[in-house]
Amino acid sequence: MYDLLIRNGRLIDGTGSPWFAGDVALQEGRIAAIGKLGESAARRTIDAAGLIVCPGLIDMHTHSDLTLLVEGLAPSTLAQGIATQIMGNCGISAAPTRAHQFYYGALDPAMTRGLECDWTTMGEYLARLESQGVGTNVATLVGHGNIRVAAMGYEDRPATPAELERMRELTAQAMAQGAMGLSSGLAYAPGPYAPLAELVELGKVVAGHGGIYTSHIRNQTEGIAAAVQEVIAVGEEGGLPAHVSHMQPGAPMHGATARLLQTIEAARARGVDLSCDAIPYTIGSTTLKSMLPPWACAGGDGELMQRLRDPETRRRIIADTMQFGAESGGSRKRTLIKEGKWELIWLGSAEKNLALVGKSFAQIGQLRQQDPHEALLDILLEEEGRPWMLAQDVSEEDFANIARHPVGGVISDGFSLIPQGVLAEGKHHPRSYGAFPYFLRRFVREQGLLTWEAAIHKLTGFASSRFRLAGRGLLREGCWGDVLVFDPERIAETASFDDPYRYPVGIEYLLVNGEVAVERGQVQSRRAGRVLRG
Ligand SMILES: [Zn+2]
């Protein structure tokens, strides 16, 4: 007798193979049988007539590292059909920490108000996550930002030999304690201060543990080709698989993905195992601090506040952005400032300036009767560097190029949230509640950019193979019981930029390790996820 039988579904197995009609049986947390299972007995039966049955989705790029300690259930993630998420991206992970201080990088510190950091190492962090319980399966990369801060703070210079040795040790320790690889965030202090040689050295350590290197690259505008080459160099010289995160160019490089994908193909042809991914929205989201040139953030937030108070340094900050846009580092979105497109940049969170959250900097400038650039610097100062922002600066053409390409994945770049308490404050990006249903509705059902089989492969088998997640991401006998049942005619996001904390529709059932985590669209209260260690 099976524990659970899903009957009459349209089975898409996650490999990209065409669908077939069949049943899926689960037993003791795993997939026990697939095919025409006739009148087999089961404790519970789900009728999936008219529905797609596929592996539970895998989001290979989230930033839920700390939000999961605030609320471990991960309802905004489960509600999208996601059974497994990879955290620790963009150079930012929960561990290691320096002296029990969080490294926020691009994250919004307001989301973790009240959370105490009682760990130092990756092993301690994962143990805490495990003891609290998690709704999804989780795996993490170790952030290069954490490693560099722990070894040498926010110093804007190359590491000394002793500091580099310390970084190697910290990387090796995190890998030995379960990290799946190393991520870098070369737009967020201290990432921009690290030269290629440092990343190659740490890449070699990760290679020795069988991990992957992923990167939020150094430049996503004019210099994007060189920035992608840098990832290739880490993969090639470090001897490990490498992956370019959200490889989406800002102006004036829209359309550049066609060339970048050729570069990746050429590197693969000479034996470098490379891939990339993209976020399905044209609006992105990050920390407001990344609108500054990286030198302004050297030394940490205390020094940044001093610089923002000094009129001469403020003039230099403004002059840098107006002259170079994103070319002198930081976020791609700095180019919007250079171009004067303040109506495309919005404040995403704030405490003292709560009334301005959700407004564009064009509006904020008017309301504060200030030049928008001065307003941005003042808000950073008033809020001690914490706010988040949103900005519209990438093209759907580039998303489509990556999503259609065999080496391209699709990611949310979101957080696991719950629509109440500290995790429901501000106006964060709707991707945390809707990225995958949005992708499947808009690009698969409505535009036909990919077949259902190809799209599901991106979100399952492709992701599990890139991150070597054994027994996940495929409908196969013996695999873990992560299974999604959804309605291809109905699946859609309901979260919007005005109302970002709303659950999607069309997700009928999600099983995580054989347990029902979503039932008829409702997230259940059990935490069936596991901490996956590399
Ligand atoms: Zn990210």
Coordinates of C-alpha atoms and ligand atoms in Angstrom, one line a residue:
M1 CA 0.0 0.0 0.0
Y2 CA 1.4 3.4 -1.1
D3 CA 1.2 6.4 1.2
L4 CA 0.0 8.6 -1.6
L5 CA -1.1 8.1 -5.2
I6 CA -1.4 10.9 -7.8
R7 CA -3.6 9.6 -10.6
N8 CA -4.3 10.6 -14.2
G9 CA -1.8 13.4 -14.4
R10 CA 0.1 14.8 -17.4
L11 CA 3.6 13.8 -16.3
I12 CA 6.5 16.1 -17.1
D13 CA 9.6 14.4 -15.7
G14 CA 12.0 17.4 -15.5
T15 CA 14.5 16.1 -18.1
G16 CA 12.9 18.1 -20.9
S17 CA 11.3 14.9 -22.4
P18 CA 7.7 15.1 -23.7
W19 CA 4.8 14.6 -21.3
F20 CA 2.9 11.3 -20.9
A21 CA -0.2 10.3 -19.1
G22 CA 0.3 8.4 -15.9
D23 CA 0.2 8.0 -12.1
V24 CA 2.9 8.7 -9.5
A25 CA 3.0 6.8 -6.2
L26 CA 4.9 7.9 -3.1
Q27 CA 6.1 5.9 -0.2
E28 CA 8.2 6.8 2.8
G29 CA 9.1 10.2 1.4
R30 CA 10.2 9.0 -2.0
I31 CA 8.8 8.4 -5.4
A32 CA 8.0 4.7 -5.3
A33 CA 6.5 4.1 -8.8
I34 CA 5.6 6.0 -12.0
G35 CA 3.4 4.8 -14.8
K36 CA -0.1 3.3 -15.2
L37 CA -0.6 2.1 -11.6
G38 CA -4.1 0.8 -12.2
E39 CA -6.0 0.1 -9.0
S40 CA -3.0 0.1 -6.7
A41 CA -4.0 0.8 -3.1
A42 CA -2.9 4.0 -1.3
R43 CA -3.8 5.7 1.9
R44 CA -4.6 8.8 0.0
T45 CA -5.4 9.5 -3.7
I46 CA -5.2 12.8 -5.6
D47 CA -6.9 13.1 -8.9
A48 CA -4.7 15.1 -11.2
A49 CA -6.9 14.9 -14.4
G50 CA -6.2 17.9 -16.5
L51 CA -3.2 18.9 -14.4
I52 CA 0.5 18.8 -14.9
V53 CA 2.5 16.6 -12.5
C54 CA 6.2 17.5 -12.3
P55 CA 9.1 17.6 -9.9
G56 CA 8.8 20.2 -7.1
L57 CA 10.4 23.3 -8.5
I58 CA 13.9 24.3 -7.7
D59 CA 14.8 28.0 -7.3
M60 CA 18.6 28.1 -7.7
H61 CA 18.9 31.8 -6.6
T62 CA 17.2 33.1 -3.5
H63 CA 18.2 35.3 -0.6
S64 CA 16.2 33.5 2.1
D65 CA 19.2 32.9 4.3
L66 CA 18.0 35.1 7.2
T67 CA 14.3 35.4 6.5
L68 CA 14.0 31.7 7.1
L69 CA 15.2 32.2 10.6
V70 CA 12.4 34.8 11.1
E71 CA 9.8 32.4 9.6
G72 CA 11.0 28.9 8.6
L73 CA 7.8 27.8 6.9
A74 CA 8.6 29.7 3.7
P75 CA 5.0 30.2 2.6
S76 CA 5.8 32.6 -0.2
T77 CA 8.1 30.0 -1.7
L78 CA 6.0 26.9 -1.2
A79 CA 3.0 28.7 -2.7
Q80 CA 4.9 29.0 -6.0
G81 CA 5.4 25.3 -6.2
I82 CA 9.1 25.5 -5.1
A83 CA 10.3 22.5 -3.1
T84 CA 14.0 23.4 -3.0
Q85 CA 15.9 26.7 -2.9
I86 CA 19.5 27.6 -3.1
M87 CA 20.5 30.5 -0.9
G88 CA 23.8 32.3 -0.3
N89 CA 23.8 34.1 -3.6
C90 CA 25.4 37.3 -4.8
G91 CA 28.3 37.0 -2.3
I92 CA 25.9 37.1 0.7
S93 CA 25.3 34.1 3.0
A94 CA 24.3 33.8 6.6
A95 CA 27.7 32.4 7.5
P96 CA 30.5 32.8 8.3
T97 CA 30.0 35.9 10.4
R98 CA 32.6 38.1 11.9
A99 CA 32.0 38.5 15.6
H100 CA 28.3 37.5 15.3
Q101 CA 27.6 40.4 13.0
F102 CA 25.4 39.9 10.0
Y103 CA 26.9 40.6 6.6
Y104 CA 24.0 42.2 4.7
G105 CA 25.6 42.9 1.4
A106 CA 22.6 43.7 -0.8
L107 CA 20.0 42.6 1.8
D108 CA 17.5 44.8 3.7
P109 CA 18.4 44.7 7.4
A110 CA 14.9 45.8 8.3
M111 CA 13.7 42.3 7.4
T112 CA 15.7 40.8 10.2
R113 CA 14.8 43.2 13.0
G114 CA 14.9 41.3 16.2
L115 CA 16.9 38.4 14.9
E116 CA 20.0 37.6 16.9
C117 CA 23.1 36.1 15.3
D118 CA 24.3 33.3 17.6
W119 CA 26.4 31.6 15.0
T120 CA 29.8 32.0 13.4
T121 CA 30.3 29.1 11.1
M122 CA 28.3 27.6 8.3
G123 CA 27.9 24.4 10.3
E124 CA 26.4 26.4 13.3
Y125 CA 24.0 28.3 11.0
L126 CA 22.8 25.1 9.2
A127 CA 22.3 23.4 12.5
R128 CA 20.1 26.3 13.7
L129 CA 18.1 26.3 10.5
E130 CA 17.6 22.5 10.9
S131 CA 16.5 22.8 14.5
Q132 CA 14.0 25.5 13.8
G133 CA 12.6 23.5 10.8
V134 CA 12.2 24.7 7.2
G135 CA 9.2 24.4 4.8
T136 CA 11.3 24.0 1.7
N137 CA 14.5 22.0 1.1
V138 CA 17.4 24.4 1.4
A139 CA 21.0 24.4 0.3
T140 CA 23.4 27.3 0.4
L141 CA 26.5 28.7 -1.2
V142 CA 29.0 30.5 0.9
G143 CA 29.2 34.2 0.2
H144 CA 32.6 35.7 -0.8
G145 CA 31.4 38.9 0.9
N146 CA 31.1 37.0 4.2
I147 CA 34.5 35.5 3.8
R148 CA 36.3 38.8 2.9
V149 CA 34.6 40.7 5.7
A150 CA 35.5 38.0 8.2
A151 CA 39.1 38.1 7.0
M152 CA 39.7 41.8 6.5
G153 CA 36.6 43.9 6.9
Y154 CA 35.4 46.3 4.3
E155 CA 38.9 47.4 3.2
D156 CA 39.2 48.7 -0.3
R157 CA 42.5 47.0 -1.2
P158 CA 43.9 43.6 -2.2
A159 CA 44.3 41.0 0.6
T160 CA 47.7 40.5 2.2
P161 CA 49.1 36.9 1.9
A162 CA 48.0 36.2 5.5
E163 CA 44.4 37.6 4.8
L164 CA 44.2 35.5 1.6
E165 CA 45.3 32.4 3.6
R166 CA 42.5 33.2 6.1
M167 CA 40.0 33.5 3.3
R168 CA 41.1 30.1 2.0
E169 CA 40.6 28.5 5.4
L170 CA 37.2 30.1 5.9
T171 CA 36.1 28.9 2.4
A172 CA 37.4 25.4 3.0
Q173 CA 35.6 25.3 6.4
A174 CA 32.3 26.4 4.9
M175 CA 32.6 23.9 2.1
A176 CA 33.4 21.1 4.6
Q177 CA 30.4 22.1 6.7
G178 CA 27.9 21.8 3.8
A179 CA 28.1 24.8 1.4
M180 CA 27.5 23.8 -2.2
G181 CA 29.9 26.3 -3.6
L182 CA 31.1 29.9 -3.5
S183 CA 29.1 33.0 -4.7
S184 CA 30.5 36.4 -5.3
G185 CA 28.7 39.8 -5.4
L186 CA 31.1 42.1 -7.2
A187 CA 28.6 45.0 -7.1
Y188 CA 28.3 45.0 -3.3
A189 CA 31.0 46.0 -0.8
P190 CA 33.4 44.4 -0.2
G191 CA 33.0 42.4 -3.5
P192 CA 34.2 45.2 -5.8
Y193 CA 37.5 45.4 -3.9
A194 CA 38.5 41.8 -4.7
P195 CA 40.7 41.3 -7.7
L196 CA 40.3 38.3 -10.0
A197 CA 43.4 36.5 -8.5
E198 CA 41.6 36.3 -5.1
L199 CA 38.5 34.8 -6.7
V200 CA 40.6 32.2 -8.6
E201 CA 42.4 31.2 -5.4
L202 CA 39.1 30.7 -3.5
G203 CA 37.7 28.9 -6.6
K204 CA 40.5 26.4 -6.4
V205 CA 39.6 25.6 -2.8
V206 CA 35.9 25.2 -3.8
A207 CA 37.0 22.9 -6.7
G208 CA 38.7 20.7 -4.2
H209 CA 35.3 20.1 -2.5
G210 CA 33.4 19.5 -5.7
G211 CA 31.5 22.9 -5.5
I212 CA 30.4 25.5 -8.0
Y213 CA 31.3 29.2 -8.4
T214 CA 28.5 31.7 -9.1
S215 CA 28.7 35.4 -9.5
H216 CA 26.8 38.6 -9.5
I217 CA 29.2 40.0 -11.9
R218 CA 31.3 43.2 -11.6
N219 CA 29.7 45.1 -14.5
Q220 CA 26.3 44.7 -16.2
T221 CA 26.5 47.6 -18.6
E222 CA 29.3 48.6 -21.1
G223 CA 31.8 46.3 -19.4
I224 CA 29.6 43.3 -19.2
A225 CA 31.6 41.2 -21.7
A226 CA 34.7 41.6 -19.6
A227 CA 32.7 40.8 -16.4
V228 CA 31.5 37.5 -17.9
Q229 CA 35.1 36.7 -19.0
E230 CA 36.0 37.1 -15.3
V231 CA 33.6 34.3 -14.3
I232 CA 35.0 32.2 -17.1
A233 CA 38.5 32.8 -15.8
V234 CA 37.6 31.7 -12.3
G235 CA 36.0 28.5 -13.8
E236 CA 38.9 27.9 -16.1
E237 CA 41.8 28.7 -13.8
G238 CA 40.1 27.5 -10.6
G239 CA 39.0 24.2 -12.3
L240 CA 35.4 24.2 -11.3
P241 CA 31.9 24.7 -12.8
A242 CA 30.9 28.4 -12.9
H243 CA 27.7 30.2 -13.3
V244 CA 26.8 33.8 -14.2
S245 CA 23.8 35.0 -12.0
H246 CA 21.1 37.1 -13.6
M247 CA 23.2 37.8 -16.7
Q248 CA 20.9 40.7 -17.7
P249 CA 22.5 43.8 -19.2
G250 CA 21.3 47.4 -18.5
A251 CA 21.3 50.2 -21.0
P252 CA 23.1 50.7 -23.4
M253 CA 23.8 47.0 -23.6
H254 CA 20.2 45.6 -24.1
G255 CA 20.4 42.7 -26.5
A256 CA 24.0 41.8 -25.5
T257 CA 22.9 38.4 -24.2
A258 CA 23.0 37.0 -27.7
R259 CA 26.8 37.7 -27.8
L260 CA 27.4 36.7 -24.2
L261 CA 25.7 33.3 -24.7
Q262 CA 28.1 32.7 -27.7
T263 CA 31.0 33.5 -25.4
I264 CA 29.7 31.0 -22.9
E265 CA 29.3 28.4 -25.6
A266 CA 32.8 29.0 -26.8
A267 CA 34.1 28.5 -23.3
R268 CA 32.1 25.3 -22.9
A269 CA 33.6 24.1 -26.2
R270 CA 37.1 24.3 -24.7
G271 CA 36.0 22.5 -21.5
V272 CA 34.9 25.2 -19.1
D273 CA 31.6 24.1 -17.5
L274 CA 29.6 27.3 -17.6
S275 CA 26.0 28.3 -17.3
C276 CA 23.9 31.4 -16.4
D277 CA 20.4 32.4 -15.5
A278 CA 17.9 35.3 -15.6
I279 CA 15.0 36.8 -13.6
P280 CA 11.7 37.1 -15.5
Y281 CA 11.0 40.7 -14.7
T282 CA 12.2 44.0 -16.2
I283 CA 12.2 45.7 -12.8
G284 CA 15.0 44.7 -10.4
S285 CA 15.5 45.3 -6.8
T286 CA 18.6 45.8 -4.6
T287 CA 20.0 47.9 -1.8
L288 CA 20.0 51.6 -2.2
K289 CA 23.7 51.7 -1.3
S290 CA 24.6 50.0 -4.6
M291 CA 23.7 53.3 -6.3
L292 CA 27.0 54.7 -4.9
P293 CA 30.4 54.2 -6.4
P294 CA 32.1 51.3 -4.5
W295 CA 34.8 53.6 -3.0
A296 CA 32.1 55.4 -1.1
C297 CA 31.3 52.2 0.9
A298 CA 34.9 51.4 1.8
G299 CA 35.4 50.8 5.5
G300 CA 31.7 49.9 6.2
D301 CA 28.6 51.9 7.1
G302 CA 30.2 54.1 9.7
E303 CA 32.6 55.5 7.2
L304 CA 29.9 55.8 4.5
M305 CA 27.8 57.9 6.9
Q306 CA 30.7 60.3 7.4
R307 CA 31.2 60.6 3.7
L308 CA 27.5 61.4 3.2
R309 CA 27.8 64.1 5.7
D310 CA 30.8 65.8 4.0
P311 CA 29.7 68.2 1.3
E312 CA 32.9 67.8 -0.7
T313 CA 32.7 64.0 -0.7
R314 CA 29.0 64.1 -1.6
R315 CA 30.0 66.2 -4.7
R316 CA 32.5 63.6 -5.6
I317 CA 29.9 60.8 -5.3
I318 CA 27.5 62.6 -7.5
A319 CA 30.1 63.5 -10.0
D320 CA 31.3 59.9 -10.2
T321 CA 27.8 58.6 -11.0
M322 CA 27.0 61.4 -13.4
Q323 CA 30.3 60.8 -15.3
F324 CA 30.6 57.0 -15.2
G325 CA 27.1 55.6 -14.5
A326 CA 27.6 51.9 -13.6
E327 CA 31.0 51.8 -15.3
S328 CA 32.9 52.7 -12.1
G329 CA 31.2 49.8 -10.3
G330 CA 28.2 49.1 -8.0
S331 CA 24.8 48.4 -9.4
R332 CA 23.9 48.4 -13.1
K333 CA 21.1 50.7 -12.1
R334 CA 23.5 53.6 -11.5
T335 CA 23.3 54.2 -15.3
L336 CA 19.6 55.2 -14.8
I337 CA 20.8 58.1 -12.6
K338 CA 23.4 59.1 -15.2
E339 CA 20.6 59.2 -17.8
G340 CA 18.3 61.1 -15.4
K341 CA 15.6 58.4 -15.4
W342 CA 14.5 59.0 -11.8
E343 CA 10.9 58.0 -12.6
L344 CA 12.2 54.4 -13.1
I345 CA 13.8 54.2 -9.6
W346 CA 11.6 53.6 -6.6
L347 CA 12.2 53.5 -2.8
G348 CA 11.4 49.9 -1.6
S349 CA 11.8 50.2 2.1
A350 CA 12.5 52.8 4.8
E351 CA 11.7 53.5 8.4
K352 CA 12.0 57.2 8.9
N353 CA 10.8 57.9 5.4
L354 CA 7.9 55.4 5.5
A355 CA 5.6 57.8 3.6
L356 CA 8.0 57.7 0.6
V357 CA 8.1 53.9 0.2
G358 CA 6.7 52.9 -3.2
K359 CA 7.3 56.3 -4.7
S360 CA 9.8 57.0 -7.5
F361 CA 12.7 59.3 -6.9
A362 CA 11.2 61.7 -9.4
Q363 CA 8.2 62.0 -7.0
I364 CA 10.4 61.9 -3.9
G365 CA 12.5 64.9 -5.3
Q366 CA 9.3 66.8 -5.8
L367 CA 7.8 66.0 -2.4
R368 CA 11.1 66.8 -0.6
Q369 CA 11.7 69.8 -2.9
Q370 CA 15.1 68.5 -3.6
D371 CA 17.2 67.3 -6.5
P372 CA 16.5 63.5 -6.6
H373 CA 20.2 62.7 -6.4
E374 CA 20.5 64.8 -3.2
A375 CA 17.3 63.2 -1.9
L376 CA 18.8 59.7 -2.5
L377 CA 22.0 60.6 -0.5
D378 CA 20.0 62.2 2.3
I379 CA 17.7 59.2 2.6
L380 CA 20.7 56.9 2.8
L381 CA 22.0 59.1 5.5
E382 CA 18.8 59.4 7.4
E383 CA 18.2 55.6 7.2
E384 CA 21.8 54.7 8.0
G385 CA 22.3 53.0 4.7
R386 CA 19.5 50.4 5.1
P387 CA 16.8 51.1 2.5
W388 CA 16.0 48.9 -0.5
M389 CA 15.1 50.1 -3.9
L390 CA 13.5 48.9 -7.2
A391 CA 14.4 50.1 -10.7
Q392 CA 13.4 49.2 -14.3
D393 CA 16.4 48.7 -16.4
V394 CA 16.5 45.4 -18.2
S395 CA 14.8 44.0 -21.3
E396 CA 12.5 41.1 -21.9
E397 CA 14.5 40.2 -25.0
D398 CA 17.5 39.4 -22.9
F399 CA 15.4 37.4 -20.5
A400 CA 14.0 35.4 -23.4
N401 CA 17.5 34.8 -24.9
I402 CA 18.7 33.3 -21.7
A403 CA 15.5 31.4 -20.8
R404 CA 15.5 29.8 -24.3
H405 CA 19.1 28.8 -24.3
P406 CA 20.2 25.3 -23.1
V407 CA 22.7 26.8 -20.6
G408 CA 20.2 29.4 -19.2
G409 CA 18.2 28.9 -16.0
V410 CA 15.3 30.9 -14.6
I411 CA 15.4 32.3 -11.0
S412 CA 13.4 34.4 -8.6
D413 CA 16.2 36.2 -6.8
G414 CA 13.6 36.6 -4.0
F415 CA 13.1 35.8 -0.3
S416 CA 11.0 33.4 1.6
L417 CA 8.4 35.7 3.2
I418 CA 5.1 35.6 5.1
P419 CA 2.5 38.3 4.7
Q420 CA 2.6 39.4 8.2
G421 CA 5.0 41.0 10.7
V422 CA 8.4 42.2 9.8
L423 CA 8.6 40.3 6.6
A424 CA 5.5 42.1 5.2
E425 CA 6.9 45.6 5.7
G426 CA 7.9 48.0 2.9
K427 CA 7.2 47.3 -0.8
H428 CA 9.6 44.6 -1.8
H429 CA 9.7 43.0 -5.2
P430 CA 6.7 40.8 -6.1
R431 CA 9.1 38.1 -7.2
S432 CA 9.2 36.6 -3.7
Y433 CA 5.5 35.6 -4.1
G434 CA 5.2 35.2 -7.8
A435 CA 8.3 34.8 -9.9
F436 CA 7.8 31.2 -11.1
P437 CA 4.0 31.5 -11.7
Y438 CA 4.7 34.8 -13.5
F439 CA 7.3 33.1 -15.7
L440 CA 4.9 30.1 -16.5
R441 CA 1.9 32.3 -17.2
R442 CA 3.4 35.0 -19.2
F443 CA 6.3 33.4 -21.1
V444 CA 5.0 29.8 -21.4
R445 CA 1.2 29.8 -21.5
E446 CA 0.7 33.2 -23.1
Q447 CA 3.8 33.8 -25.3
G448 CA 4.8 30.2 -26.0
L449 CA 8.5 31.2 -25.5
L450 CA 9.2 27.7 -24.3
T451 CA 7.2 24.5 -24.1
W452 CA 6.0 23.4 -20.7
E453 CA 8.5 20.6 -20.8
A454 CA 11.4 23.0 -21.5
A455 CA 10.2 25.5 -18.9
I456 CA 9.8 22.8 -16.2
H457 CA 13.3 21.4 -17.1
K458 CA 14.8 24.9 -16.3
L459 CA 13.0 24.9 -13.0
T460 CA 13.9 21.3 -12.0
G461 CA 16.3 19.0 -13.8
F462 CA 18.6 21.8 -15.0
A463 CA 18.8 23.4 -11.6
S464 CA 19.5 20.1 -9.8
S465 CA 22.2 19.1 -12.2
R466 CA 24.0 22.5 -12.0
F467 CA 24.0 22.3 -8.2
R468 CA 24.4 18.5 -7.9
L469 CA 21.3 18.0 -5.9
A470 CA 21.1 14.2 -5.7
G471 CA 17.7 12.7 -5.9
R472 CA 15.9 16.0 -6.6
G473 CA 14.5 17.7 -9.7
L474 CA 13.3 14.6 -11.6
L475 CA 10.2 12.4 -11.5
R476 CA 12.1 9.1 -11.1
E477 CA 11.5 6.1 -9.0
G478 CA 13.8 6.4 -5.9
C479 CA 14.0 10.2 -6.1
W480 CA 12.8 12.2 -3.1
G481 CA 9.1 12.9 -3.0
D482 CA 9.2 16.5 -4.2
V483 CA 6.2 16.6 -6.6
L484 CA 4.2 19.5 -7.9
V485 CA 0.6 19.3 -9.3
F486 CA -0.5 22.5 -11.1
D487 CA -3.1 23.7 -13.5
P488 CA -1.5 24.9 -16.7
E489 CA -4.6 26.9 -17.7
R490 CA -4.8 28.8 -14.4
I491 CA -1.3 29.2 -13.0
A492 CA -0.6 32.9 -12.5
E493 CA 1.0 35.3 -10.0
T494 CA -1.3 37.7 -8.2
A495 CA 1.5 39.7 -6.6
S496 CA 2.1 43.1 -8.2
F497 CA 4.4 46.0 -7.6
D498 CA 1.6 47.8 -5.9
D499 CA 0.5 44.8 -3.9
P500 CA 3.6 42.5 -3.7
Y501 CA 2.6 40.1 -0.9
R502 CA -0.1 38.0 -2.5
Y503 CA -0.1 34.3 -3.2
P504 CA -0.3 32.9 -6.7
V505 CA -3.1 30.7 -8.1
G506 CA -3.1 27.4 -10.0
I507 CA -0.8 25.5 -7.7
E508 CA -3.0 22.6 -6.6
Y509 CA -0.6 20.4 -4.6
L510 CA 3.1 20.5 -3.6
L511 CA 4.7 17.6 -1.9
V512 CA 8.0 18.1 -0.1
N513 CA 9.8 14.9 0.8
G514 CA 6.5 13.1 0.4
E515 CA 4.5 15.4 2.7
V516 CA 1.7 17.6 1.5
A517 CA 3.1 21.2 1.8
V518 CA 0.4 22.9 -0.4
E519 CA -3.1 21.6 -0.7
R520 CA -5.5 23.2 -3.2
G521 CA -3.5 26.3 -3.2
Q522 CA -3.3 26.6 0.6
V523 CA 0.2 26.4 2.3
Q524 CA 0.0 23.8 5.1
S525 CA 1.8 24.4 8.4
R526 CA 4.2 21.5 8.4
R527 CA 7.9 22.1 7.8
A528 CA 8.8 19.1 5.6
G529 CA 12.0 20.6 4.1
R530 CA 15.5 19.4 4.7
V531 CA 18.8 21.1 4.9
L532 CA 20.9 19.8 2.0
R533 CA 24.6 19.8 2.5
G534 CA 27.1 19.6 -0.3
Ligands
ZN1 ZN 20.6 37.8 -6.0

